[in-house]
């Protein structure tokens, strides 16, 4: 069973479109995250949630909106996609804040 | 600015040799973690060392932490081709970092069979 699963794995879309990435974890963790990895493999935190509450809301454009319907799910919705949004987006979860993160396999977003 | 910086950026060794990667950081930390990322995959947690610890072992991995020098090293002994991956350090600075886990830029390790 996959511990942290995110879908889709690949997302190719046109500029201006709206898209969502879904994430689910079956580890019973309270904390979930979204990270962005650029083409140079630099990983940057975007959001973190603890027990469905937003803890970190990094300075990302407000076109990015996370939603946590329950502790096991953290989805990412992106409006009006731009070329610069192209990257790999990783969902992660952990039993304690910022310790021993379990990552999903990533969503490769390509904006054309 | 980036908290953790890995050194070297790339390392190529032969199977059976040891690999050492270093990580330097700027501010005080609660803990430092090492992660591995295989090509096209998510990161996998390897080891966590707390600020009051100096050394930790896990299988063929050995991590040291020197808080006075603000640096850590990851040693992989008797490397295997399957160890080929990118290795990242990540620091948790607690409230000084705004409760963020900050990743370094990674070391690309290639183990040649």
PDB file of C-alpha atoms in Angstrom:
ATOM      1  CA  UNK A   1       0.000   0.000   0.000  1.00  0.00           C
ATOM      2  CA  UNK A   2       1.327   3.414  -0.973  1.00  0.00           C
ATOM      3  CA  UNK A   3       1.809   5.583   2.117  1.00  0.00           C
ATOM      4  CA  UNK A   4       1.480   8.998   0.430  1.00  0.00           C
ATOM      5  CA  UNK A   5      -0.183   8.978  -2.942  1.00  0.00           C
ATOM      6  CA  UNK A   6      -0.681  11.951  -5.199  1.00  0.00           C
ATOM      7  CA  UNK A   7      -2.446  12.205  -8.520  1.00  0.00           C
ATOM      8  CA  UNK A   8      -1.897  12.815 -11.309  1.00  0.00           C
ATOM      9  CA  UNK A   9       1.764  11.889 -11.809  1.00  0.00           C
ATOM     10  CA  UNK A  10       1.986  14.022 -14.937  1.00  0.00           C
ATOM     11  CA  UNK A  11      -0.003  17.132 -15.763  1.00  0.00           C
ATOM     12  CA  UNK A  12       0.428  18.938 -19.073  1.00  0.00           C
ATOM     13  CA  UNK A  13      -1.763  21.966 -19.593  1.00  0.00           C
ATOM     14  CA  UNK A  14      -2.064  25.319 -21.300  1.00  0.00           C
ATOM     15  CA  UNK A  15      -1.372  28.698 -19.739  1.00  0.00           C
ATOM     16  CA  UNK A  16      -4.421  30.178 -18.085  1.00  0.00           C
ATOM     17  CA  UNK A  17      -6.017  26.856 -17.189  1.00  0.00           C
ATOM     18  CA  UNK A  18      -7.013  25.793 -13.666  1.00  0.00           C
ATOM     19  CA  UNK A  19      -5.820  22.433 -12.343  1.00  0.00           C
ATOM     20  CA  UNK A  20      -5.831  20.409  -9.150  1.00  0.00           C
ATOM     21  CA  UNK A  21      -3.446  17.900  -7.631  1.00  0.00           C
ATOM     22  CA  UNK A  22      -4.775  15.466  -5.055  1.00  0.00           C
ATOM     23  CA  UNK A  23      -2.884  13.941  -2.149  1.00  0.00           C
ATOM     24  CA  UNK A  24      -3.825  11.269   0.335  1.00  0.00           C
ATOM     25  CA  UNK A  25      -1.856   9.613   3.129  1.00  0.00           C
ATOM     26  CA  UNK A  26      -2.775   6.415   4.958  1.00  0.00           C
ATOM     27  CA  UNK A  27      -0.175   6.739   7.706  1.00  0.00           C
ATOM     28  CA  UNK A  28      -2.410   8.434  10.257  1.00  0.00           C
ATOM     29  CA  UNK A  29      -0.169  11.521  10.315  1.00  0.00           C
ATOM     30  CA  UNK A  30      -1.470  14.853  11.544  1.00  0.00           C
ATOM     31  CA  UNK A  31       0.817  17.038   9.428  1.00  0.00           C
ATOM     32  CA  UNK A  32       0.826  17.375   5.653  1.00  0.00           C
ATOM     33  CA  UNK A  33       2.813  19.569   3.275  1.00  0.00           C
ATOM     34  CA  UNK A  34       3.151  20.770  -0.286  1.00  0.00           C
ATOM     35  CA  UNK A  35       6.658  21.326  -1.647  1.00  0.00           C
ATOM     36  CA  UNK A  36       7.745  22.622  -5.035  1.00  0.00           C
ATOM     37  CA  UNK A  37      10.934  21.306  -6.683  1.00  0.00           C
ATOM     38  CA  UNK A  38      12.339  23.336  -9.535  1.00  0.00           C
ATOM     39  CA  UNK A  39      14.476  22.197 -12.443  1.00  0.00           C
ATOM     40  CA  UNK A  40      17.632  22.563 -10.325  1.00  0.00           C
ATOM     41  CA  UNK A  41      16.115  20.207  -7.720  1.00  0.00           C
ATOM     42  CA  UNK A  42      15.704  23.029  -5.219  1.00  0.00           C
ATOM     43  CA  UNK A  43      12.875  22.104  -2.830  1.00  0.00           C
ATOM     44  CA  UNK A  44      10.794  24.821  -1.276  1.00  0.00           C
ATOM     45  CA  UNK A  45       7.918  24.580   1.187  1.00  0.00           C
ATOM     46  CA  UNK A  46       4.641  25.997  -0.026  1.00  0.00           C
ATOM     47  CA  UNK A  47       2.112  25.022   2.622  1.00  0.00           C
ATOM     48  CA  UNK A  48       1.859  22.898   5.709  1.00  0.00           C
ATOM     49  CA  UNK A  49      -1.231  21.763   7.563  1.00  0.00           C
ATOM     50  CA  UNK A  50      -1.563  20.275  11.003  1.00  0.00           C
ATOM     51  CA  UNK A  51      -4.801  18.461  11.741  1.00  0.00           C
ATOM     52  CA  UNK A  52      -6.549  20.300   8.883  1.00  0.00           C
ATOM     53  CA  UNK A  53      -5.341  23.729  10.060  1.00  0.00           C
ATOM     54  CA  UNK A  54      -3.044  25.831   7.897  1.00  0.00           C
ATOM     55  CA  UNK A  55       0.270  26.304   9.717  1.00  0.00           C
ATOM     56  CA  UNK A  56       2.613  27.590   7.019  1.00  0.00           C
ATOM     57  CA  UNK A  57       1.466  29.634   4.089  1.00  0.00           C
ATOM     58  CA  UNK A  58       4.678  30.515   2.293  1.00  0.00           C
ATOM     59  CA  UNK A  59       4.813  33.501  -0.011  1.00  0.00           C
ATOM     60  CA  UNK A  60       3.343  31.765  -2.995  1.00  0.00           C
ATOM     61  CA  UNK A  61       0.944  33.504  -5.390  1.00  0.00           C
ATOM     62  CA  UNK A  62      -2.644  33.373  -4.196  1.00  0.00           C
ATOM     63  CA  UNK A  63      -3.423  31.476  -7.399  1.00  0.00           C
ATOM     64  CA  UNK A  64      -2.320  28.473  -5.333  1.00  0.00           C
ATOM     65  CA  UNK A  65      -4.913  27.333  -2.819  1.00  0.00           C
ATOM     66  CA  UNK A  66      -4.583  24.275  -0.620  1.00  0.00           C
ATOM     67  CA  UNK A  67      -7.586  22.455   0.765  1.00  0.00           C
ATOM     68  CA  UNK A  68      -7.621  19.869   3.512  1.00  0.00           C
ATOM     69  CA  UNK A  69     -11.034  18.198   3.774  1.00  0.00           C
ATOM     70  CA  UNK A  70      -9.722  15.863   6.477  1.00  0.00           C
ATOM     71  CA  UNK A  71      -6.441  14.886   8.114  1.00  0.00           C
ATOM     72  CA  UNK A  72      -5.648  12.310   5.437  1.00  0.00           C
ATOM     73  CA  UNK A  73      -6.087  14.591   2.420  1.00  0.00           C
ATOM     74  CA  UNK A  74      -4.403  17.765   1.235  1.00  0.00           C
ATOM     75  CA  UNK A  75      -5.227  18.936  -2.253  1.00  0.00           C
ATOM     76  CA  UNK A  76      -3.650  21.764  -4.223  1.00  0.00           C
ATOM     77  CA  UNK A  77      -5.637  23.876  -6.636  1.00  0.00           C
ATOM     78  CA  UNK A  78      -3.884  26.224  -9.039  1.00  0.00           C
ATOM     79  CA  UNK A  79      -5.739  28.946 -10.935  1.00  0.00           C
ATOM     80  CA  UNK A  80      -4.633  30.724 -14.091  1.00  0.00           C
ATOM     81  CA  UNK A  81      -1.541  28.606 -14.620  1.00  0.00           C
ATOM     82  CA  UNK A  82       1.627  30.372 -15.783  1.00  0.00           C
ATOM     83  CA  UNK A  83       4.759  29.098 -17.515  1.00  0.00           C
ATOM     84  CA  UNK A  84       6.756  29.620 -14.319  1.00  0.00           C
ATOM     85  CA  UNK A  85       4.525  27.185 -12.463  1.00  0.00           C
ATOM     86  CA  UNK A  86       6.153  24.317 -14.342  1.00  0.00           C
ATOM     87  CA  UNK A  87       7.894  22.181 -11.712  1.00  0.00           C
ATOM     88  CA  UNK A  88       7.496  18.979  -9.728  1.00  0.00           C
ATOM     89  CA  UNK A  89       5.080  19.298  -6.822  1.00  0.00           C
ATOM     90  CA  UNK A  90       5.464  16.964  -3.873  1.00  0.00           C
ATOM     91  CA  UNK A  91       2.984  16.177  -1.177  1.00  0.00           C
ATOM     92  CA  UNK A  92       4.363  14.890   2.123  1.00  0.00           C
ATOM     93  CA  UNK A  93       3.176  13.939   5.579  1.00  0.00           C
ATOM     94  CA  UNK A  94       4.872  13.432   8.930  1.00  0.00           C
ATOM     95  CA  UNK A  95       4.009  12.208  12.406  1.00  0.00           C
ATOM     96  CA  UNK A  96       5.425  15.411  13.956  1.00  0.00           C
ATOM     97  CA  UNK A  97       5.952  18.836  12.494  1.00  0.00           C
ATOM     98  CA  UNK A  98       9.080  18.913  10.314  1.00  0.00           C
ATOM     99  CA  UNK A  99      10.329  15.480  11.342  1.00  0.00           C
ATOM    100  CA  UNK A 100      10.686  12.369   9.202  1.00  0.00           C
ATOM    101  CA  UNK A 101       8.641  13.428   6.214  1.00  0.00           C
ATOM    102  CA  UNK A 102       7.131  10.815   3.944  1.00  0.00           C
ATOM    103  CA  UNK A 103       6.913  12.078   0.381  1.00  0.00           C
ATOM    104  CA  UNK A 104       4.609  11.186  -2.458  1.00  0.00           C
ATOM    105  CA  UNK A 105       6.118  10.357  -5.838  1.00  0.00           C
ATOM    106  CA  UNK A 106       5.510  13.847  -7.190  1.00  0.00           C
ATOM    107  CA  UNK A 107       3.414  15.511  -9.890  1.00  0.00           C
ATOM    108  CA  UNK A 108       5.327  16.800 -12.896  1.00  0.00           C
ATOM    109  CA  UNK A 109       3.450  19.919 -14.003  1.00  0.00           C
ATOM    110  CA  UNK A 110       4.239  21.299 -17.438  1.00  0.00           C
ATOM    111  CA  UNK A 111       2.556  24.536 -18.485  1.00  0.00           C
ATOM    112  CA  UNK A 112       2.717  25.201 -22.222  1.00  0.00           C
TER     113      UNK A 112
ATOM    114  CA  UNK B   1      18.271  32.433   1.419  1.00  0.00           C
ATOM    115  CA  UNK B   2      19.024  28.732   1.414  1.00  0.00           C
ATOM    116  CA  UNK B   3      19.722  27.359   4.871  1.00  0.00           C
ATOM    117  CA  UNK B   4      21.553  24.174   3.965  1.00  0.00           C
ATOM    118  CA  UNK B   5      24.274  23.859   1.389  1.00  0.00           C
ATOM    119  CA  UNK B   6      25.637  20.501   0.353  1.00  0.00           C
ATOM    120  CA  UNK B   7      29.144  19.823  -0.733  1.00  0.00           C
ATOM    121  CA  UNK B   8      30.129  18.458  -3.172  1.00  0.00           C
ATOM    122  CA  UNK B   9      27.383  19.112  -5.725  1.00  0.00           C
ATOM    123  CA  UNK B  10      28.282  15.868  -7.477  1.00  0.00           C
ATOM    124  CA  UNK B  11      30.268  12.805  -6.447  1.00  0.00           C
ATOM    125  CA  UNK B  12      31.213   9.791  -8.551  1.00  0.00           C
ATOM    126  CA  UNK B  13      32.748   6.697  -6.933  1.00  0.00           C
ATOM    127  CA  UNK B  14      33.225   2.990  -7.557  1.00  0.00           C
ATOM    128  CA  UNK B  15      31.103   0.338  -5.921  1.00  0.00           C
ATOM    129  CA  UNK B  16      32.542  -0.659  -2.560  1.00  0.00           C
ATOM    130  CA  UNK B  17      34.057   2.738  -1.844  1.00  0.00           C
ATOM    131  CA  UNK B  18      32.805   5.091   0.854  1.00  0.00           C
ATOM    132  CA  UNK B  19      30.935   8.289  -0.006  1.00  0.00           C
ATOM    133  CA  UNK B  20      31.005  11.387   2.166  1.00  0.00           C
ATOM    134  CA  UNK B  21      28.693  14.346   1.701  1.00  0.00           C
ATOM    135  CA  UNK B  22      28.728  17.524   3.724  1.00  0.00           C
ATOM    136  CA  UNK B  23      26.064  20.014   4.677  1.00  0.00           C
ATOM    137  CA  UNK B  24      26.544  23.475   6.119  1.00  0.00           C
ATOM    138  CA  UNK B  25      23.835  25.692   7.527  1.00  0.00           C
ATOM    139  CA  UNK B  26      23.564  29.220   8.840  1.00  0.00           C
ATOM    140  CA  UNK B  27      21.270  29.474  11.866  1.00  0.00           C
ATOM    141  CA  UNK B  28      20.706  27.387  14.983  1.00  0.00           C
ATOM    142  CA  UNK B  29      18.699  24.214  14.490  1.00  0.00           C
ATOM    143  CA  UNK B  30      16.497  21.796  16.392  1.00  0.00           C
ATOM    144  CA  UNK B  31      17.447  18.904  14.158  1.00  0.00           C
ATOM    145  CA  UNK B  32      19.055  18.053  10.852  1.00  0.00           C
ATOM    146  CA  UNK B  33      17.782  15.349   8.524  1.00  0.00           C
ATOM    147  CA  UNK B  34      19.138  13.574   5.480  1.00  0.00           C
ATOM    148  CA  UNK B  35      16.942  12.434   2.605  1.00  0.00           C
ATOM    149  CA  UNK B  36      17.596  10.454  -0.561  1.00  0.00           C
ATOM    150  CA  UNK B  37      15.877  11.049  -3.884  1.00  0.00           C
ATOM    151  CA  UNK B  38      16.107   8.543  -6.707  1.00  0.00           C
ATOM    152  CA  UNK B  39      15.560   9.905 -10.186  1.00  0.00           C
ATOM    153  CA  UNK B  40      11.888  10.617 -10.838  1.00  0.00           C
ATOM    154  CA  UNK B  41      10.817   9.666  -7.330  1.00  0.00           C
ATOM    155  CA  UNK B  42       9.899  11.333  -4.065  1.00  0.00           C
ATOM    156  CA  UNK B  43      12.330  11.915  -1.223  1.00  0.00           C
ATOM    157  CA  UNK B  44      12.946   9.176   1.310  1.00  0.00           C
ATOM    158  CA  UNK B  45      13.884  10.018   4.894  1.00  0.00           C
ATOM    159  CA  UNK B  46      17.213   8.424   5.902  1.00  0.00           C
ATOM    160  CA  UNK B  47      18.201   9.708   9.295  1.00  0.00           C
ATOM    161  CA  UNK B  48      17.471  12.504  11.784  1.00  0.00           C
ATOM    162  CA  UNK B  49      20.022  13.895  14.207  1.00  0.00           C
ATOM    163  CA  UNK B  50      19.045  16.311  16.967  1.00  0.00           C
ATOM    164  CA  UNK B  51      21.042  19.370  17.959  1.00  0.00           C
ATOM    165  CA  UNK B  52      22.245  17.710  21.185  1.00  0.00           C
ATOM    166  CA  UNK B  53      23.555  14.637  19.340  1.00  0.00           C
ATOM    167  CA  UNK B  54      26.943  14.351  17.685  1.00  0.00           C
ATOM    168  CA  UNK B  55      26.748  11.105  15.756  1.00  0.00           C
ATOM    169  CA  UNK B  56      24.140   8.630  14.572  1.00  0.00           C
ATOM    170  CA  UNK B  57      24.278   5.351  12.693  1.00  0.00           C
ATOM    171  CA  UNK B  58      21.756   3.487  10.609  1.00  0.00           C
ATOM    172  CA  UNK B  59      22.995   0.447   8.713  1.00  0.00           C
ATOM    173  CA  UNK B  60      25.671   1.645   6.299  1.00  0.00           C
ATOM    174  CA  UNK B  61      24.902   5.301   7.063  1.00  0.00           C
ATOM    175  CA  UNK B  62      26.757   7.422   9.562  1.00  0.00           C
ATOM    176  CA  UNK B  63      25.795  11.023  10.252  1.00  0.00           C
ATOM    177  CA  UNK B  64      27.786  13.496  12.299  1.00  0.00           C
ATOM    178  CA  UNK B  65      26.722  16.915  13.499  1.00  0.00           C
ATOM    179  CA  UNK B  66      28.997  19.741  14.622  1.00  0.00           C
ATOM    180  CA  UNK B  67      26.814  22.580  15.872  1.00  0.00           C
ATOM    181  CA  UNK B  68      29.844  24.788  16.591  1.00  0.00           C
ATOM    182  CA  UNK B  69      30.772  24.661  12.905  1.00  0.00           C
ATOM    183  CA  UNK B  70      27.139  24.477  11.785  1.00  0.00           C
ATOM    184  CA  UNK B  71      27.881  21.461   9.645  1.00  0.00           C
ATOM    185  CA  UNK B  72      26.919  17.837   9.186  1.00  0.00           C
ATOM    186  CA  UNK B  73      28.277  14.965   7.163  1.00  0.00           C
ATOM    187  CA  UNK B  74      26.688  11.843   5.764  1.00  0.00           C
ATOM    188  CA  UNK B  75      28.941   8.841   5.233  1.00  0.00           C
ATOM    189  CA  UNK B  76      27.761   5.881   3.185  1.00  0.00           C
ATOM    190  CA  UNK B  77      30.075   2.917   3.625  1.00  0.00           C
ATOM    191  CA  UNK B  78      30.626   0.096   1.137  1.00  0.00           C
ATOM    192  CA  UNK B  79      28.553   1.863  -1.508  1.00  0.00           C
ATOM    193  CA  UNK B  80      26.399  -0.002  -4.003  1.00  0.00           C
ATOM    194  CA  UNK B  81      25.113   0.928  -7.443  1.00  0.00           C
ATOM    195  CA  UNK B  82      21.639   1.187  -5.855  1.00  0.00           C
ATOM    196  CA  UNK B  83      22.918   4.095  -3.701  1.00  0.00           C
ATOM    197  CA  UNK B  84      23.030   6.241  -6.845  1.00  0.00           C
ATOM    198  CA  UNK B  85      20.687   9.134  -6.041  1.00  0.00           C
ATOM    199  CA  UNK B  86      20.550  12.756  -4.912  1.00  0.00           C
ATOM    200  CA  UNK B  87      21.071  13.308  -1.208  1.00  0.00           C
ATOM    201  CA  UNK B  88      19.617  16.318   0.595  1.00  0.00           C
ATOM    202  CA  UNK B  89      20.123  17.691   4.055  1.00  0.00           C
ATOM    203  CA  UNK B  90      17.228  19.516   5.675  1.00  0.00           C
ATOM    204  CA  UNK B  91      17.307  21.698   8.754  1.00  0.00           C
ATOM    205  CA  UNK B  92      14.543  22.460  11.203  1.00  0.00           C
ATOM    206  CA  UNK B  93      15.363  25.763  12.814  1.00  0.00           C
ATOM    207  CA  UNK B  94      12.234  25.762  14.937  1.00  0.00           C
ATOM    208  CA  UNK B  95      10.762  29.175  15.516  1.00  0.00           C
ATOM    209  CA  UNK B  96      13.867  30.937  14.173  1.00  0.00           C
ATOM    210  CA  UNK B  97      13.048  29.519  10.759  1.00  0.00           C
ATOM    211  CA  UNK B  98       9.330  30.158  11.066  1.00  0.00           C
ATOM    212  CA  UNK B  99       8.772  26.462  11.691  1.00  0.00           C
ATOM    213  CA  UNK B 100      10.036  25.590   8.256  1.00  0.00           C
ATOM    214  CA  UNK B 101      12.066  22.588   7.192  1.00  0.00           C
ATOM    215  CA  UNK B 102      14.648  23.984   4.788  1.00  0.00           C
ATOM    216  CA  UNK B 103      16.327  21.749   2.232  1.00  0.00           C
ATOM    217  CA  UNK B 104      19.784  22.125   0.784  1.00  0.00           C
ATOM    218  CA  UNK B 105      20.583  21.946  -2.899  1.00  0.00           C
ATOM    219  CA  UNK B 106      21.582  18.295  -2.832  1.00  0.00           C
ATOM    220  CA  UNK B 107      24.566  16.148  -3.745  1.00  0.00           C
ATOM    221  CA  UNK B 108      24.221  13.904  -6.781  1.00  0.00           C
ATOM    222  CA  UNK B 109      25.950  10.625  -5.961  1.00  0.00           C
ATOM    223  CA  UNK B 110      26.815   8.198  -8.742  1.00  0.00           C
ATOM    224  CA  UNK B 111      28.109   4.760  -7.775  1.00  0.00           C
ATOM    225  CA  UNK B 112      29.679   2.968 -10.720  1.00  0.00           C
ATOM    226  CA  UNK B 113      29.450  -0.841 -10.780  1.00  0.00           C
TER     227      UNK B 113
END
